[in-house]
Coordinates of C-alpha atoms in Angstrom, one line a residue:
M1 CA -3.5 -8.0 9.0
D2 CA -1.3 -6.3 7.8
T3 CA -0.8 -7.8 4.6
N4 CA 2.3 -5.6 3.7
I5 CA 4.7 -8.4 4.6
L6 CA 7.5 -7.7 2.1
M7 CA 11.0 -6.8 3.3
D8 CA 14.5 -6.7 1.9
D9 CA 16.6 -9.4 3.6
A10 CA 19.9 -7.4 3.1
P11 CA 21.0 -3.8 3.2
E12 CA 20.8 -1.9 0.0
S13 CA 24.6 -1.6 -0.2
S14 CA 24.9 -5.4 -0.8
F15 CA 23.0 -5.0 -4.1
R16 CA 25.2 -2.3 -5.6
I17 CA 26.2 -2.9 -9.2
A18 CA 28.4 -1.0 -11.6
Q19 CA 25.8 0.1 -14.1
P20 CA 22.3 1.2 -12.9
I21 CA 19.4 -0.6 -14.5
K22 CA 16.4 1.3 -15.6
T23 CA 13.2 0.5 -13.8
N24 CA 10.6 -1.5 -15.7
T25 CA 7.8 0.9 -14.9
G26 CA 5.2 -1.0 -16.8
A27 CA 5.8 -4.3 -15.0
L28 CA 6.1 -2.4 -11.7
S29 CA 2.7 -0.8 -12.3
T30 CA 1.2 -4.2 -12.8
L31 CA 2.9 -5.6 -9.7
V32 CA 1.7 -2.8 -7.4
V33 CA -1.9 -3.6 -8.5
V34 CA -1.4 -7.0 -7.0
F35 CA -0.2 -5.4 -3.8
F36 CA -3.5 -3.5 -3.8
F37 CA -5.5 -6.7 -3.9
W38 CA -3.8 -8.1 -0.8
G39 CA -4.7 -5.0 1.3
F40 CA -8.2 -4.7 -0.3
I41 CA -9.3 -8.2 0.5
A42 CA -7.7 -8.4 4.0
A43 CA -9.3 -5.2 5.2
S44 CA -12.6 -6.0 3.6
N45 CA -12.9 -9.0 6.0
S46 CA -13.8 -6.4 8.7
I47 CA -17.0 -5.6 6.8
F48 CA -17.6 -9.1 5.6
I49 CA -17.5 -10.5 9.2
P50 CA -20.5 -8.6 10.6
F51 CA -22.4 -9.3 7.4
C52 CA -21.8 -13.1 7.7
K53 CA -22.5 -13.0 11.4
H54 CA -26.0 -11.6 10.8
Y55 CA -26.8 -13.7 7.7
F56 CA -25.7 -17.0 9.2
H57 CA -26.7 -16.3 12.8
L58 CA -23.1 -16.7 14.1
D59 CA -21.7 -16.0 17.5
Q60 CA -18.6 -13.8 17.8
F61 CA -16.2 -16.7 17.7
Q62 CA -17.8 -18.3 14.6
S63 CA -17.6 -14.9 12.8
Q64 CA -13.9 -14.7 13.5
L65 CA -13.4 -18.0 11.6
I66 CA -13.3 -15.7 8.5
D67 CA -9.9 -14.4 9.7
F68 CA -9.0 -17.9 10.9
A69 CA -9.4 -19.3 7.4
Y70 CA -7.7 -16.3 5.7
Y71 CA -4.6 -16.2 7.8
L72 CA -4.3 -19.9 8.2
A73 CA -3.8 -20.1 4.5
Y74 CA -0.6 -18.0 4.8
Y75 CA 0.8 -20.4 7.3
V76 CA -0.1 -23.5 5.4
G77 CA 1.2 -22.0 2.1
S78 CA 4.5 -20.9 3.6
L79 CA 5.0 -24.2 5.4
V80 CA 4.4 -26.3 2.3
L81 CA 6.8 -24.2 0.2
Y82 CA 9.4 -24.4 3.0
I83 CA 9.1 -28.2 3.4
I84 CA 9.3 -28.7 -0.4
G85 CA 12.3 -26.3 -0.5
V86 CA 14.3 -28.0 2.3
S87 CA 13.5 -31.5 0.8
R88 CA 14.9 -30.3 -2.6
G89 CA 17.6 -28.1 -1.2
K90 CA 16.3 -25.3 -3.5
D91 CA 13.8 -22.5 -3.3
L92 CA 10.8 -23.8 -5.3
V93 CA 9.4 -20.3 -6.2
G94 CA 12.9 -19.2 -7.3
H95 CA 13.2 -22.3 -9.4
W96 CA 9.9 -21.6 -11.1
G97 CA 10.8 -18.0 -11.6
Y98 CA 9.2 -15.1 -9.6
K99 CA 7.1 -14.1 -12.6
K100 CA 5.5 -17.6 -12.8
G101 CA 5.2 -17.7 -9.0
I102 CA 3.0 -14.6 -9.1
I103 CA 1.0 -16.0 -12.1
Y104 CA 0.4 -19.3 -10.3
G105 CA -0.7 -17.4 -7.2
L106 CA -3.1 -15.2 -9.1
L107 CA -4.6 -18.1 -10.9
L108 CA -5.0 -19.9 -7.5
S109 CA -6.8 -16.8 -6.2
V110 CA -9.1 -16.9 -9.3
V111 CA -10.0 -20.5 -8.4
G112 CA -10.8 -19.3 -4.8
A113 CA -13.0 -16.5 -6.2
V114 CA -14.9 -19.0 -8.3
L115 CA -15.3 -21.3 -5.3
M116 CA -16.7 -18.4 -3.4
I117 CA -19.3 -17.8 -6.0
V118 CA -20.3 -21.4 -5.9
A119 CA -20.3 -21.4 -2.1
V120 CA -22.6 -18.4 -1.7
N121 CA -25.1 -19.8 -4.1
Y122 CA -25.2 -23.5 -3.3
S123 CA -23.5 -24.1 0.1
G124 CA -23.1 -22.5 3.5
F125 CA -20.7 -20.7 5.8
A126 CA -18.2 -23.6 5.8
A127 CA -17.9 -23.5 2.0
I128 CA -17.3 -19.8 2.2
L129 CA -14.5 -20.3 4.6
S130 CA -12.9 -22.9 2.3
A131 CA -13.1 -20.6 -0.7
L132 CA -11.6 -17.7 1.3
F133 CA -8.8 -20.1 2.3
V134 CA -8.0 -20.8 -1.3
V135 CA -8.0 -17.1 -2.2
A136 CA -5.5 -16.4 0.6
L137 CA -3.4 -19.5 -0.4
G138 CA -2.9 -17.7 -3.7
F139 CA -1.9 -14.6 -1.9
S140 CA 0.7 -16.5 0.1
L141 CA 2.3 -17.7 -3.1
Q142 CA 2.1 -14.2 -4.7
Q143 CA 3.8 -12.6 -1.7
T144 CA 6.5 -15.2 -1.6
A145 CA 7.5 -14.2 -5.2
A146 CA 6.7 -10.5 -5.2
Q147 CA 9.6 -9.2 -3.1
P148 CA 12.5 -10.6 -5.2
F149 CA 10.5 -9.9 -8.3
A150 CA 10.1 -6.2 -7.4
I151 CA 13.9 -6.0 -6.9
E152 CA 14.5 -7.5 -10.3
L153 CA 12.4 -4.9 -12.1
G154 CA 15.2 -2.3 -11.9
D155 CA 18.4 -1.5 -10.2
P156 CA 18.7 -3.8 -7.2
A157 CA 20.2 -0.9 -5.2
T158 CA 16.8 0.8 -5.4
G159 CA 14.8 -2.3 -4.7
T160 CA 13.7 -1.1 -1.3
H161 CA 12.1 2.0 -2.9
R162 CA 10.0 -0.3 -5.2
V163 CA 9.0 -2.5 -2.3
N164 CA 7.9 0.5 -0.2
L165 CA 5.9 1.8 -3.2
G166 CA 4.1 -1.6 -3.2
G167 CA 3.5 -1.3 0.6
G168 CA 2.0 2.2 0.2
V169 CA -0.4 0.9 -2.5
N170 CA -1.2 -2.1 -0.2
S171 CA -2.1 0.3 2.6
F172 CA -4.3 2.3 0.3
G173 CA -6.1 -0.9 -0.5
T174 CA -6.7 -1.5 3.2
T175 CA -8.1 2.0 3.5
I176 CA -10.7 2.0 0.7
G177 CA -11.5 -1.8 0.8
P178 CA -14.0 -1.6 3.6
I179 CA -15.8 1.3 1.9
I180 CA -16.0 -0.4 -1.5
V181 CA -17.2 -3.7 0.0
A182 CA -19.8 -1.9 2.1
I183 CA -21.2 -0.3 -1.1
A184 CA -21.1 -3.6 -3.0
L185 CA -22.9 -5.5 -0.2
F186 CA -25.2 -2.9 1.1
G187 CA -25.7 -0.4 -1.8
S188 CA -24.2 2.4 0.4
T189 CA -22.1 2.9 3.5
T190 CA -25.1 3.9 5.7
V191 CA -28.0 1.5 5.7
T192 CA -30.3 0.2 8.5
D193 CA -30.3 -3.2 10.2
A194 CA -33.6 -3.9 8.5
Q195 CA -31.9 -3.4 5.1
I196 CA -29.1 -5.7 6.1
A197 CA -31.7 -8.4 7.0
S198 CA -33.2 -8.2 3.5
L199 CA -29.9 -8.5 1.7
H200 CA -29.1 -11.7 -0.3
L201 CA -25.8 -13.4 -0.9
D202 CA -26.0 -12.6 -4.6
K203 CA -24.3 -9.3 -3.6
V204 CA -21.2 -11.4 -2.6
T205 CA -21.5 -13.2 -5.9
L206 CA -21.2 -9.9 -7.7
L207 CA -18.3 -8.8 -5.5
Y208 CA -16.3 -11.9 -6.0
S209 CA -17.1 -12.1 -9.7
C210 CA -15.4 -8.7 -10.0
V211 CA -12.5 -9.7 -7.8
G212 CA -11.9 -12.9 -9.7
G213 CA -12.0 -11.0 -13.0
L214 CA -9.4 -8.6 -11.7
F215 CA -7.2 -11.5 -10.5
L216 CA -7.5 -13.1 -14.0
L217 CA -6.8 -9.8 -15.7
A218 CA -3.6 -9.3 -13.7
A219 CA -2.5 -12.9 -14.4
L220 CA -3.0 -12.4 -18.1
L221 CA -1.0 -9.1 -18.0
F222 CA 1.9 -11.1 -16.5
I223 CA 1.5 -14.0 -18.9
F224 CA 1.5 -12.0 -22.1
S225 CA 4.1 -9.4 -21.1
K226 CA 7.2 -10.4 -23.0
K227 CA 9.3 -7.7 -21.5
L228 CA 9.0 -9.1 -18.0
P229 CA 12.1 -11.0 -16.7
A230 CA 11.5 -14.6 -15.6
G231 CA 13.2 -13.9 -12.3
K232 CA 14.6 -17.3 -11.7
S233 CA 16.9 -18.1 -8.7
E234 CA 18.6 -21.3 -7.8
A235 CA 19.4 -20.2 -4.2
V236 CA 20.3 -23.1 -1.9
I237 CA 18.1 -23.6 1.2
E238 CA 19.9 -24.5 4.4
R239 CA 18.7 -27.9 5.7
S240 CA 17.1 -27.9 9.1
N241 CA 15.4 -31.3 9.8
K242 CA 14.9 -30.7 13.5
A243 CA 13.2 -27.3 12.9
T244 CA 11.0 -28.9 10.2
G245 CA 10.0 -31.7 12.6
V246 CA 8.9 -29.1 15.3
L247 CA 6.8 -27.2 12.7
I248 CA 5.1 -30.4 11.6
V249 CA 4.4 -31.5 15.1
M250 CA 3.1 -28.0 16.0
T251 CA 0.8 -28.0 13.0
I252 CA -0.6 -31.5 13.9
L253 CA -1.3 -30.4 17.5
L254 CA -3.0 -27.2 16.3
I255 CA -5.3 -29.2 14.2
G256 CA -6.0 -31.5 17.1
F257 CA -6.7 -28.6 19.5
F258 CA -9.2 -27.0 17.1
I259 CA -11.2 -30.1 16.4
P260 CA -12.9 -30.2 19.9
V261 CA -13.9 -26.5 19.4
F262 CA -15.6 -27.1 16.1
Y263 CA -17.1 -30.4 17.0
S264 CA -18.7 -28.9 20.2
Y265 CA -21.0 -26.8 18.0
K266 CA -22.9 -30.0 17.1
N267 CA -24.0 -30.6 20.7
E268 CA -24.9 -27.2 22.1
P269 CA -27.2 -27.4 25.2
L270 CA -30.2 -25.2 24.1
G271 CA -31.9 -23.2 26.8
D272 CA -29.5 -24.2 29.6
A273 CA -27.5 -21.1 30.5
A274 CA -25.2 -22.8 33.0
A275 CA -24.3 -25.6 30.6
M276 CA -23.8 -23.1 27.8
H277 CA -21.3 -21.1 29.9
S278 CA -19.4 -24.3 30.8
L279 CA -19.3 -25.2 27.1
E280 CA -18.0 -21.7 26.2
M281 CA -15.2 -22.1 28.8
Y282 CA -14.4 -25.5 27.4
R283 CA -13.9 -24.0 23.9
L284 CA -11.8 -21.1 25.2
K285 CA -9.5 -23.5 27.0
W286 CA -8.8 -25.4 23.7
L287 CA -8.3 -22.1 21.8
L288 CA -5.8 -20.9 24.5
A289 CA -4.1 -24.3 24.3
S290 CA -3.5 -23.7 20.6
F291 CA -1.7 -20.5 21.5
V292 CA 0.3 -22.1 24.2
I293 CA 1.5 -24.9 21.9
I294 CA 3.0 -22.3 19.5
V295 CA 4.9 -20.7 22.4
V296 CA 6.1 -24.0 23.8
C297 CA 7.2 -25.4 20.5
L298 CA 9.2 -22.3 19.6
V299 CA 10.8 -22.0 23.1
Y300 CA 11.6 -25.7 23.0
A301 CA 13.3 -25.4 19.6
N302 CA 15.5 -22.5 20.7
M303 CA 16.5 -24.2 24.0
R304 CA 17.5 -27.4 22.2
A305 CA 19.3 -25.5 19.5
S306 CA 21.3 -23.5 22.1
K307 CA 22.7 -26.8 23.3
K308 CA 23.3 -28.4 19.8
A309 CA 22.8 -26.2 16.8
E310 CA 23.0 -28.9 14.2
G311 CA 19.8 -29.5 12.4
W312 CA 18.0 -26.4 13.8
G313 CA 19.0 -23.9 11.1
A314 CA 17.8 -20.4 11.7
M315 CA 16.0 -21.4 14.9
K316 CA 19.2 -21.5 16.8
Y317 CA 19.1 -17.7 16.9
P318 CA 17.1 -16.4 19.9
Q319 CA 16.3 -13.1 18.1
L320 CA 14.6 -15.1 15.4
V321 CA 12.5 -17.3 17.8
L322 CA 11.4 -14.2 19.8
G323 CA 10.8 -12.4 16.5
M324 CA 8.5 -15.2 15.3
L325 CA 6.4 -14.7 18.4
G326 CA 6.6 -11.0 17.8
I327 CA 5.2 -11.3 14.3
F328 CA 2.6 -13.7 15.6
M329 CA 1.4 -11.2 18.2
Y330 CA 1.7 -8.2 15.9
V331 CA -0.4 -9.7 13.1
G332 CA -2.8 -11.0 15.7
V333 CA -3.4 -7.6 17.3
E334 CA -3.6 -5.8 14.0
V335 CA -6.3 -8.1 12.7
T336 CA -8.2 -8.6 15.9
I337 CA -8.7 -4.9 16.7
A338 CA -10.5 -4.4 13.4
S339 CA -12.3 -7.7 13.1
N340 CA -14.0 -7.3 16.5
M341 CA -14.7 -3.6 16.0
G342 CA -18.0 -4.2 14.3
Q343 CA -19.4 -6.0 17.3
L344 CA -17.9 -3.4 19.6
L345 CA -19.5 -0.5 17.9
A346 CA -22.9 -2.3 18.0
Q347 CA -22.9 -2.0 21.8
P348 CA -25.2 0.6 23.4
E349 CA -22.3 2.4 25.0
Y350 CA -20.9 3.0 21.5
G351 CA -24.2 4.2 20.0
S352 CA -25.5 0.8 18.8
M353 CA -24.2 1.4 15.3
P354 CA -25.7 -0.9 12.7
A355 CA -23.2 -3.1 10.8
A356 CA -23.4 -1.2 7.6
T357 CA -22.4 2.1 9.2
I358 CA -19.0 1.0 10.5
A359 CA -17.2 1.3 7.2
P360 CA -15.8 4.8 7.9
F361 CA -14.3 3.6 11.3
I362 CA -12.8 0.5 9.8
S363 CA -11.4 2.6 6.9
M364 CA -9.9 5.0 9.5
Y365 CA -8.3 2.1 11.3
W366 CA -6.6 0.7 8.1
G367 CA -5.9 4.2 7.0
S368 CA -4.0 4.7 10.2
L369 CA -1.7 1.9 9.1
M370 CA -1.3 3.7 5.8
I371 CA -0.5 6.9 7.5
G372 CA 2.3 5.3 9.6
R373 CA 3.8 3.4 6.6
W374 CA 3.9 6.4 4.5
A375 CA 5.7 8.3 7.2
G376 CA 8.0 5.3 7.9
S377 CA 9.1 5.1 4.3
I378 CA 10.4 8.7 4.2
P379 CA 14.0 7.9 5.2
V380 CA 14.6 5.5 2.3
F381 CA 14.6 8.5 -0.1
N382 CA 17.5 10.1 1.8
P383 CA 16.1 13.6 2.2
S384 CA 18.1 16.2 4.1
K385 CA 17.5 16.4 7.9
S386 CA 15.4 19.5 7.7
M387 CA 13.3 18.1 4.8
K388 CA 12.9 14.8 6.6
N389 CA 11.6 16.6 9.7
F390 CA 9.2 18.6 7.6
L391 CA 8.0 15.5 5.8
L392 CA 7.5 13.6 9.1
V393 CA 4.9 16.2 10.0
L394 CA 3.4 16.7 6.5
V395 CA 3.1 13.2 5.2
P396 CA 1.0 11.8 8.1
L397 CA -1.3 14.8 7.8
I398 CA -1.6 14.2 4.0
G399 CA -2.4 10.6 4.8
F400 CA -5.1 11.6 7.3
G401 CA -6.6 13.9 4.6
V402 CA -6.6 11.1 2.1
V403 CA -8.6 8.9 4.5
L404 CA -11.1 11.7 5.0
G405 CA -11.3 12.5 1.3
V406 CA -11.9 8.9 0.3
N407 CA -14.7 8.6 2.8
A408 CA -16.1 12.0 1.7
I409 CA -16.4 10.7 -1.9
A410 CA -18.3 7.7 -0.4
K411 CA -20.6 10.3 1.2
N412 CA -19.8 9.2 4.7
N413 CA -20.2 11.5 7.6
M414 CA -16.6 11.9 8.9
S415 CA -17.3 14.7 11.4
P416 CA -17.1 12.3 14.4
L417 CA -13.5 11.5 13.3
Y418 CA -12.1 15.0 12.8
W419 CA -10.5 15.1 16.2
Y420 CA -8.7 11.8 15.5
I421 CA -6.0 14.1 14.2
I422 CA -4.8 14.4 17.8
C423 CA -3.9 10.7 17.7
V424 CA -2.0 11.3 14.4
F425 CA 0.1 14.0 16.2
V426 CA 0.9 11.5 18.9
Q427 CA 2.3 9.2 16.3
I428 CA 4.3 12.0 14.7
A429 CA 5.8 12.7 18.1
G430 CA 6.7 9.0 18.3
F431 CA 8.6 9.2 15.0
F432 CA 10.7 12.1 16.3
L433 CA 11.3 10.5 19.7
S434 CA 12.4 7.1 18.2
E435 CA 15.2 8.8 16.1
E436 CA 14.7 6.2 13.3
K437 CA 16.2 3.4 15.6
P438 CA 14.2 0.2 15.0
A439 CA 14.4 -1.2 18.5
K440 CA 13.6 2.1 20.1
M441 CA 10.8 2.8 17.7
L442 CA 9.3 -0.6 18.2
L443 CA 9.4 -0.3 22.0
L444 CA 8.0 3.2 21.9
F445 CA 5.1 2.3 19.6
A446 CA 4.3 -0.9 21.5
V447 CA 4.1 1.1 24.7
F448 CA 1.8 3.6 22.9
G449 CA -0.3 0.7 21.8
I450 CA -0.6 -0.6 25.4
I451 CA -1.6 2.8 26.7
A452 CA -4.2 3.2 23.8
M453 CA -5.8 -0.2 24.5
L454 CA -6.0 0.5 28.2
I455 CA -7.7 3.9 27.5
G456 CA -10.1 2.1 25.2
L457 CA -10.8 -0.5 27.9
F458 CA -11.5 2.0 30.7
T459 CA -13.6 4.5 28.7
T460 CA -16.6 4.4 26.3
G461 CA -17.9 6.5 23.5
M462 CA -15.6 8.4 21.1
V463 CA -12.7 8.5 23.5
S464 CA -12.6 4.7 23.6
I465 CA -13.2 4.5 19.8
Y466 CA -10.3 6.8 19.1
A467 CA -8.1 4.8 21.4
F468 CA -8.9 1.5 19.7
L469 CA -8.5 3.0 16.2
S470 CA -5.1 4.4 17.1
G471 CA -3.9 0.9 17.4
G472 CA -3.5 1.0 13.7
L473 CA -1.2 4.0 14.0
F474 CA 1.1 2.1 16.4
C475 CA 0.9 -1.1 14.5
S476 CA 2.0 0.6 11.3
I477 CA 5.8 0.3 11.7
M478 CA 5.8 -3.0 13.6
W479 CA 6.2 -5.5 10.7
P480 CA 9.4 -4.0 9.3
A481 CA 10.9 -3.3 12.7
I482 CA 10.2 -6.8 14.1
F483 CA 11.3 -8.4 10.8
A484 CA 14.6 -6.5 10.6
L485 CA 15.5 -7.1 14.2
A486 CA 14.6 -10.8 14.0
I487 CA 16.8 -11.6 11.0
A488 CA 19.7 -9.4 12.1
G489 CA 22.9 -11.4 12.2
L490 CA 21.5 -14.6 10.7
G491 CA 23.9 -14.6 7.8
K492 CA 23.4 -17.6 5.5
Y493 CA 20.2 -18.4 7.4
T494 CA 18.5 -15.1 6.6
T495 CA 16.3 -16.6 3.8
Q496 CA 15.2 -19.4 6.0
G497 CA 14.6 -17.1 8.9
S498 CA 12.4 -14.9 6.7
A499 CA 10.3 -17.9 5.7
F500 CA 9.8 -18.8 9.4
L501 CA 8.7 -15.2 10.1
I502 CA 6.2 -15.2 7.3
M503 CA 4.7 -18.4 8.7
M504 CA 3.9 -16.6 11.9
I505 CA 1.2 -14.6 10.0
L506 CA -0.7 -17.4 11.7
G507 CA -1.3 -15.0 14.5
G508 CA -4.0 -13.5 12.4
S509 CA -5.7 -16.9 12.4
I510 CA -5.4 -17.7 16.1
I511 CA -5.7 -14.5 18.1
P512 CA -9.0 -13.1 16.6
P513 CA -10.9 -16.3 17.4
I514 CA -9.5 -16.3 20.9
Q515 CA -10.8 -12.7 21.4
G516 CA -14.1 -13.7 19.8
K517 CA -14.6 -16.5 22.2
L518 CA -13.5 -14.4 25.1
A519 CA -16.1 -11.8 23.9
D520 CA -18.8 -14.4 24.0
I521 CA -18.0 -15.0 27.7
I522 CA -17.0 -11.6 29.3
G523 CA -18.3 -9.2 26.6
I524 CA -16.8 -7.6 23.5
H525 CA -15.5 -4.5 25.3
Q526 CA -13.6 -6.3 28.0
S527 CA -12.2 -8.8 25.4
Y528 CA -9.8 -6.1 24.1
I529 CA -7.5 -7.1 27.0
V530 CA -6.2 -9.5 24.3
A531 CA -4.9 -6.5 22.4
V532 CA -3.1 -5.2 25.5
I533 CA -1.3 -8.6 26.0
C534 CA -0.2 -8.6 22.3
F535 CA 1.3 -5.1 22.5
A536 CA 2.9 -6.0 25.8
Y537 CA 4.8 -8.9 24.2
V538 CA 5.9 -6.8 21.3
A539 CA 7.3 -4.3 23.8
F540 CA 9.1 -7.1 25.6
F541 CA 10.6 -8.3 22.3
A542 CA 11.8 -4.7 21.5
W543 CA 13.4 -4.5 24.9
A544 CA 15.0 -8.0 24.9
V545 CA 16.3 -8.2 21.3
R546 CA 18.7 -5.3 21.6
G547 CA 20.6 -7.0 24.4
I548 CA 20.5 -10.3 22.5
L549 CA 22.0 -8.7 19.4
K550 CA 24.7 -6.8 21.4
K551 CA 25.9 -10.1 22.8
Q552 CA 26.4 -11.2 19.2
G553 CA 28.4 -8.1 18.5
L554 CA 25.6 -6.2 16.7
D555 CA 24.3 -2.9 18.0
F556 CA 21.4 -2.8 15.6
D557 CA 20.0 0.6 16.4
A558 CA 23.5 2.2 16.0
Q559 CA 24.5 0.4 12.8
I560 CA 21.3 0.0 10.8
A561 CA 19.1 2.8 12.1
G562 CA 16.7 3.9 9.4
G563 CA 17.7 1.0 7.0
H564 CA 14.1 -0.3 7.0

């Protein structure tokens, strides 16, 4: 996922104050390190998944439970904070103070790292999933506090610049994470399957000992820094009892739908191919039901709210409900492309790559997100038109060079990926064609994503690999575009709408297991039809939301183009 989920909820002009405030560079430096952790751990799952699959003898669905546990924590964490907030009428993290919120989140991630160490030494795969859930639960709390805290570390008018700096560091973490984890687990980025078979989980112990130590160090830096502001806020949260009820019911149903899937693994028919196929279809149906219930609950909420808005809060706005599904699909496709790529590259038509050699490809995928985010952040610095056009070409090429350079340092053979620069030029063309208009850019990049996934589905070898990797280029701008379009016109419900959108990171928990189970039935290559469907919905949202906003008197592309 993209774990760069931080956005300003209001235009910069609303933050203007009389006297500029000097940026607290020391505190900001510490904060962006935390941003790096989010990207590093999330992208590293793409390497951790094939390792666990081999070590614990998992099928493709079971291996995707790593993403399930990780992204489910974001949903659970956001939901709990939201429910506590609406019951108290105040933002809990704001009441603590954003500084303490980040500290508490870091310490919770430390607990998760310790649990991971215990799990890999004394327990099994289920315990590892639980530990990863706790790590991500800490991330959920950290990210809830980090956006307003970044704004408080200097002039609020330049808060977007600091958030985008954190996003760039986050993307750098997603780029180098797979490489570092491959070295930590395998000793290098190019080892054989035989070497993987001889590995022990003490490698994971060492990795998470280092990660936990870094979490603790960052927490101590925040705790003992007397110059850091507390960042307290007593903002009032709009009550929305009916929306809360729908979210609780949806959560209960999701739990109920996943129980049959997990329970069925205790009664597998060994040696009976027909019975096994029937069981796989049974599991897939329950997984798809979990997706359907999310769609039905959100559509139901919006339909009821359109008749009587009282009690529904931000869910009475159709752009938000459609945007929630947009975030769900975007996070899902971003994560599932990478998480299933290890299995894809292991197929004969892709060269039967061993698990330990996929790190450069995973790195290029997450690096593609970095390339797009770096390019997408150019307008916030207000360069001249000619300079902007120059940078829109130069910055993506620099980003591509950074990905190659990082992998060169890791002694990876990047020659198969040199021609990927063609895909980068396609993205550059997309930036020029979109004219910085969020809805137009989102629609264009979603269509590019559909075309890329279809090319990947109907070809094999490097052409197919390039096509699937380019999904990262086209996902890169989707979070800020969907987020900005979904909260446009919400007014006093903007904060609540933002919370609902963050909950929909749940897509990273639901969609990868669906593709994983589909891969067990029809094959990993064909299962990428899931990515096509996700991009198609994002394209629909981009097309529909502009008309919805115009009916509310807001021509978003014309009025706020380039604002995010």
